Tab-separated table of C-alpha atoms in Angstrom:
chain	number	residue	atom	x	y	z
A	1087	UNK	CA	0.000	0.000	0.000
A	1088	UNK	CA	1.442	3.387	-0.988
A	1089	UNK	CA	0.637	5.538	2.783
A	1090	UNK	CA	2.214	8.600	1.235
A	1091	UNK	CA	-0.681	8.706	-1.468
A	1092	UNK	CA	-3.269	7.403	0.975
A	1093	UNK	CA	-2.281	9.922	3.201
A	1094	UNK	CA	-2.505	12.811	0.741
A	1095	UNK	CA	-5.852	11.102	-0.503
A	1096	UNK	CA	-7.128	11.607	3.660
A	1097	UNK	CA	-6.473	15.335	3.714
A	1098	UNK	CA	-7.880	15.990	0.164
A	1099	UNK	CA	-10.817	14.306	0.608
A	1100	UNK	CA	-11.877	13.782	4.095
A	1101	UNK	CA	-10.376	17.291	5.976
A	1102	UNK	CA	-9.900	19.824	3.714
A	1103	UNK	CA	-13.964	19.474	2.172
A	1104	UNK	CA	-14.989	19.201	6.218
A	1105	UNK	CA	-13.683	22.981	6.618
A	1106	UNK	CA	-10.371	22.806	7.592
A	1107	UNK	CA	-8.512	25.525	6.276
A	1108	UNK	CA	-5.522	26.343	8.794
A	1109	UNK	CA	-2.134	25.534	6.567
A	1110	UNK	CA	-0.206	24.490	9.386
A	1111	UNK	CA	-3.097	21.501	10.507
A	1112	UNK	CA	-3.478	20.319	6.784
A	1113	UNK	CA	0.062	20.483	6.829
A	1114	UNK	CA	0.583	18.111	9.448
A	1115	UNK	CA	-1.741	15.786	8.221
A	1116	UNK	CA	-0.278	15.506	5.365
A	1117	UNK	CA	3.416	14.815	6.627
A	1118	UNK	CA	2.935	12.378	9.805
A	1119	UNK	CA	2.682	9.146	8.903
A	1120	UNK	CA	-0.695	7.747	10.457
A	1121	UNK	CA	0.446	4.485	9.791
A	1122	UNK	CA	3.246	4.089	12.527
A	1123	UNK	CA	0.473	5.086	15.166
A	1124	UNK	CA	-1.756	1.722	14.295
A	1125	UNK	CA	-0.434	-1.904	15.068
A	1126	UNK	CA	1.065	-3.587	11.803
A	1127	UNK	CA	-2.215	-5.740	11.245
A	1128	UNK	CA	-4.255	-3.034	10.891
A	1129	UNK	CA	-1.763	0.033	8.811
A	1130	UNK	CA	-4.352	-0.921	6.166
A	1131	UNK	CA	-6.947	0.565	7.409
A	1132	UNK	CA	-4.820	4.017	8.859
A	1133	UNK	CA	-6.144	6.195	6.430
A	1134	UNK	CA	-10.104	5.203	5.825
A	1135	UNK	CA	-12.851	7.242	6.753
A	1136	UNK	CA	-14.774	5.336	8.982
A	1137	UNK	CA	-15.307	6.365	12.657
A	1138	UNK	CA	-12.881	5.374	15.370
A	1139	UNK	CA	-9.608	3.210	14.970
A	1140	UNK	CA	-9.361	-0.009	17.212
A	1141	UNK	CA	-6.030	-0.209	18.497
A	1142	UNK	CA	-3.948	-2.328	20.489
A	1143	UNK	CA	-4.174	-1.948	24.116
A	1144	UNK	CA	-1.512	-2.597	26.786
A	1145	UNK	CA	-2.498	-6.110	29.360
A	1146	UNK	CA	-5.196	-5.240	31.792
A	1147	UNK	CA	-6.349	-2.293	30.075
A	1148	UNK	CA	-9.499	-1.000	28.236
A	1149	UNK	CA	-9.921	-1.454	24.608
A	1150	UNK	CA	-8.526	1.746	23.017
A	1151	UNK	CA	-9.093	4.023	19.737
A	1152	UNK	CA	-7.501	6.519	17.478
A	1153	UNK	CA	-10.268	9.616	16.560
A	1154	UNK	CA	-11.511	9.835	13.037
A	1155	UNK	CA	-8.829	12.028	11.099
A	1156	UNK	CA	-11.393	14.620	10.465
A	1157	UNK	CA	-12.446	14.797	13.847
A	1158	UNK	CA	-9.053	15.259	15.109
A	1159	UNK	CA	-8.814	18.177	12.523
A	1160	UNK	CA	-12.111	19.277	12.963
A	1161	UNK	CA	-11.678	19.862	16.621
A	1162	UNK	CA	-8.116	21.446	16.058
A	1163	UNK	CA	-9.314	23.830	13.531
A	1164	UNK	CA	-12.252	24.914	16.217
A	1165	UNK	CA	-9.113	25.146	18.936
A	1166	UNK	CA	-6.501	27.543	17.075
A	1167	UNK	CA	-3.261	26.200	18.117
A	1168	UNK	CA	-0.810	29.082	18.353
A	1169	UNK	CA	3.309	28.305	18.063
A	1170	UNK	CA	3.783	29.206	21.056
A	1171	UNK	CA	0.844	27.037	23.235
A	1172	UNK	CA	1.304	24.862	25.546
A	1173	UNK	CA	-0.786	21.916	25.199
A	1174	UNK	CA	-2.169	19.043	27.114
A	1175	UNK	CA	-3.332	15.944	25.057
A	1176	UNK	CA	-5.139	13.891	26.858
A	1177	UNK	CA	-5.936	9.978	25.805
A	1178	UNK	CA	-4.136	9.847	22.737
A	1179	UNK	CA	-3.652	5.995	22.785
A	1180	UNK	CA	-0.256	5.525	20.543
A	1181	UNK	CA	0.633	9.047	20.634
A	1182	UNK	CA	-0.771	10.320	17.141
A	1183	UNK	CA	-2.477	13.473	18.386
A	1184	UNK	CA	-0.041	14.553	20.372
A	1185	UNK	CA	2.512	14.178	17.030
A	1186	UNK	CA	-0.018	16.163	15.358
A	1187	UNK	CA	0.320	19.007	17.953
A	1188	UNK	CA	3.949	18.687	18.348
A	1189	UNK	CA	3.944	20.211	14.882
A	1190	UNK	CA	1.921	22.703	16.023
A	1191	UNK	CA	2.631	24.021	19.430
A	1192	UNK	CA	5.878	24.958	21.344
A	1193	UNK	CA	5.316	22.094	23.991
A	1194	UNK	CA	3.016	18.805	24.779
A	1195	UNK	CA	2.613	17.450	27.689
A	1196	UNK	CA	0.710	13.728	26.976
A	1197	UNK	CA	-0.984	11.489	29.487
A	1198	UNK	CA	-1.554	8.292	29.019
A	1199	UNK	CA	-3.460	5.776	31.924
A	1200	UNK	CA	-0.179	3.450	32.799
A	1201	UNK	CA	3.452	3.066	32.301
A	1202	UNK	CA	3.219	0.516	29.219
A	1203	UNK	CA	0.973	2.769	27.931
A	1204	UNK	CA	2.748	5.546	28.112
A	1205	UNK	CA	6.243	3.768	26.992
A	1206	UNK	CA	4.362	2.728	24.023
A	1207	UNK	CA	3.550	6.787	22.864
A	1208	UNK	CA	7.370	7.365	24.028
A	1209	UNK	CA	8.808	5.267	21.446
A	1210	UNK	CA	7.067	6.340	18.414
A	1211	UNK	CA	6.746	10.088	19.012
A	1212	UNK	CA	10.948	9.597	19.110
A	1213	UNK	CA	10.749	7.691	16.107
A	1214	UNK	CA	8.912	10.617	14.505
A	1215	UNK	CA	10.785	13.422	15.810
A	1216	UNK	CA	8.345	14.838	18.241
A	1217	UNK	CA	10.942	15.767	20.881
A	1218	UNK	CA	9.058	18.494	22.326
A	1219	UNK	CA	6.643	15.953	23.882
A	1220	UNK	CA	6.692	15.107	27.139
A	1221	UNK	CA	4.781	12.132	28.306
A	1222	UNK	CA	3.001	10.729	31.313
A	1223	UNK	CA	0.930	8.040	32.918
A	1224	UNK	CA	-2.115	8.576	35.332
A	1225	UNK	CA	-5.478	8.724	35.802
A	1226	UNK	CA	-6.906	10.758	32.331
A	1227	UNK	CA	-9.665	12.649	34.055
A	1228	UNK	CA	-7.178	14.485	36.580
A	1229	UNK	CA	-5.412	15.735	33.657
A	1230	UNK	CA	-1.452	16.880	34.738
A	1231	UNK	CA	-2.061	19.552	37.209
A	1232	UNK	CA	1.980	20.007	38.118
A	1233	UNK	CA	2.365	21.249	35.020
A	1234	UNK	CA	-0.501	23.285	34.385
A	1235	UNK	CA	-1.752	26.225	32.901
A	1236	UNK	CA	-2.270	24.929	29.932
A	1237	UNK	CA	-3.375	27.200	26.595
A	1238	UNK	CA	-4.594	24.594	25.077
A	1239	UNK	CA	-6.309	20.476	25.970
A	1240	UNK	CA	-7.512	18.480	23.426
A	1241	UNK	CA	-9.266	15.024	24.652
A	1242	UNK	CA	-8.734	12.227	21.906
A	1243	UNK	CA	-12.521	10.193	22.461
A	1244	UNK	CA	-15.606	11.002	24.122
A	1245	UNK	CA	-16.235	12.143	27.756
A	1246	UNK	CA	-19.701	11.894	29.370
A	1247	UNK	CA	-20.208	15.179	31.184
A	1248	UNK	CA	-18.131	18.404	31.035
A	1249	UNK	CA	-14.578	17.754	32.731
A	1250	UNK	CA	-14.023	20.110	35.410
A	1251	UNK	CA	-11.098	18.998	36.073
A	1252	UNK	CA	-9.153	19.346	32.928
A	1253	UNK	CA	-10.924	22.834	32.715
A	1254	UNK	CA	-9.731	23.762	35.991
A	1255	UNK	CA	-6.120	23.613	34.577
A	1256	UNK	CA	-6.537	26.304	31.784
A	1257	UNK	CA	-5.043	29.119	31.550
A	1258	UNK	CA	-6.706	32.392	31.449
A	1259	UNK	CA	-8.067	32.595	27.627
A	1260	UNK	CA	-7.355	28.482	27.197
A	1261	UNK	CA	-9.313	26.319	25.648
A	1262	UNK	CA	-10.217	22.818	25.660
A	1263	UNK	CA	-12.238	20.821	23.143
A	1264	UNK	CA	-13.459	17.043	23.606
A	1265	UNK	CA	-16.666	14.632	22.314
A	1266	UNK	CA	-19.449	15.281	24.898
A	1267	UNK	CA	-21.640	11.894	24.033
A	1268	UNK	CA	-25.118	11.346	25.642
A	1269	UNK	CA	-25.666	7.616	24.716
A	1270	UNK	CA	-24.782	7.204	21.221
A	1271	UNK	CA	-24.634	10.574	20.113
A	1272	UNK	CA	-21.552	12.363	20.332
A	1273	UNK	CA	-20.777	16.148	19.607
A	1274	UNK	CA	-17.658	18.026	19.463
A	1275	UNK	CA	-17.539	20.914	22.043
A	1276	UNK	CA	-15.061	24.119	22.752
A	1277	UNK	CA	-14.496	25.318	25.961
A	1278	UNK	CA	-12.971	28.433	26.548
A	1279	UNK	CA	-11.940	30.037	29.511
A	1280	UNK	CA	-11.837	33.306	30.215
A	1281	UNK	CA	-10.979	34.382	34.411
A	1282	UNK	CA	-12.931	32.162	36.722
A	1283	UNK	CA	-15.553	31.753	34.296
A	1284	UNK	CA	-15.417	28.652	31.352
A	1285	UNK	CA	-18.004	28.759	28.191
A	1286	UNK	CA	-18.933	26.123	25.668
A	1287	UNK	CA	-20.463	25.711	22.685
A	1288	UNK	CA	-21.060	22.689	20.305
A	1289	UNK	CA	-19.297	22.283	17.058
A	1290	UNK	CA	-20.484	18.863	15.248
A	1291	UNK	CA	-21.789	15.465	15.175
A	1292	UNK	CA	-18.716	12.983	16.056
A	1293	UNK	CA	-18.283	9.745	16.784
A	1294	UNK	CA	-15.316	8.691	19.675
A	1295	UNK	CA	-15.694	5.862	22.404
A	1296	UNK	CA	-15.293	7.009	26.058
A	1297	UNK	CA	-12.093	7.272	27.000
A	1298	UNK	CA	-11.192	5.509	30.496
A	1299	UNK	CA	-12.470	7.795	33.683
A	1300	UNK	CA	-14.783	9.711	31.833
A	1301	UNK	CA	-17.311	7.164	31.467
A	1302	UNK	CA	-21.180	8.023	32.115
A	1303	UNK	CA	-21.599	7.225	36.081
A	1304	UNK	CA	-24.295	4.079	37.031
A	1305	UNK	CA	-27.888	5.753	37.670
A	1306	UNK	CA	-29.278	4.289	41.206
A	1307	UNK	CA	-33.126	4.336	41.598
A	1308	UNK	CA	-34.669	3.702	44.363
């Protein structure tokens, strides 16, 4: 399979028509190579448009998934990386977002849920060249608060109600965007923080699986 071609073929017909315009994003779609970011059984399928990615997932741990290409540029696009952000990308699996954003920002912190995990991302953002990427393991949904503010999060799946947390650790003017889904409808949001006081608004329809600690919480009744 030619990925260079296929990966030309992704921004040309699946971002750019979906309203991407920002040279730097379509630019860094069209130079990382998706392919590295998906286990070798499945590089076939690293540049279709269908949904979410299935990945390999480290022992013990929850299935995992890459974002739909657009989505990922979709949601950037909404978020306005500046050169000189510093970013926080949370869930991002094998470490293909926060690639993305390495390209884009002056410096990424990622967090991954556990050490494999998280060793994983390490040794293909090297192999890429992303060495302004920093990378962690814990708990998703309390985001990295040593080394917040951040100017910029960006949540690779879904998340089932607004997260404080990660909003908490904004800088003044940040912003954050993520898939809110309510049952099988997900849409993207952007947060946006401004003082003490943090405003959303809905973007589009997109599909993303819940990413470990932000699923929905059980319902008692009584």
């Amino acid at each position: 399979m030619n990925f260079a071609t296929a990966r030309l073929h992704m921004v040309e017909s699946q971002i750019r028509p979906n309203g991407v315009r920002d040279p730097l994003i379509l630019d860094a779609f069209a130079s990382l190579p998706r392919e590295l970011f998906v286990p070798e059984q499945r590089q076939h399928l690293a540049y279709i448009d269908e949904g979410v990615l299935a990945i390999e997932a480290a022992a013990d741990e929850p299935a995992r998934y890459l974002l739909q290409p657009m989505v990922l540029a979709r949601l950037l696009e909404a978020a306005e990386p500046r050169r000189e952000d510093h970013v926080l990308d949370v869930g991002g699996a094998t470490g293909y977002g926060a690639a993305i954003l390495s390209r884009l920002a002056a410096k990424v912190d990622a967090l991954e849920t556990s050490n494999a995990l998280a060793e994983a991302m390490k040794k293909r953002l090297s192999f890429v060249g992303a060495s302004n990427v920093d990378v962690h393991a814990g708990p998703l949904e309390k985001g990295v608060p040593s080394k917040k503010p951040f100017d910029l999060i960006v949540v690779n799946g879904a998340v089932a109600d607004e997260p404080k947390t990660l909003l908490d650790q904004l800088a003044d003017g940040g912003r954050l965007v993520a898939v809110v889904r309510k049952g099988w409808l997900g849409r993207a949001w952007l947060y946006e923080k401004s003082g003490d006081s943090v405003s959303g608004r809905p973007l589009f329809d997109a599909p993303a699986d819940y990413l470990p600690g932000f699923e929905p919480q059980p319902q008692f009744t009584f």
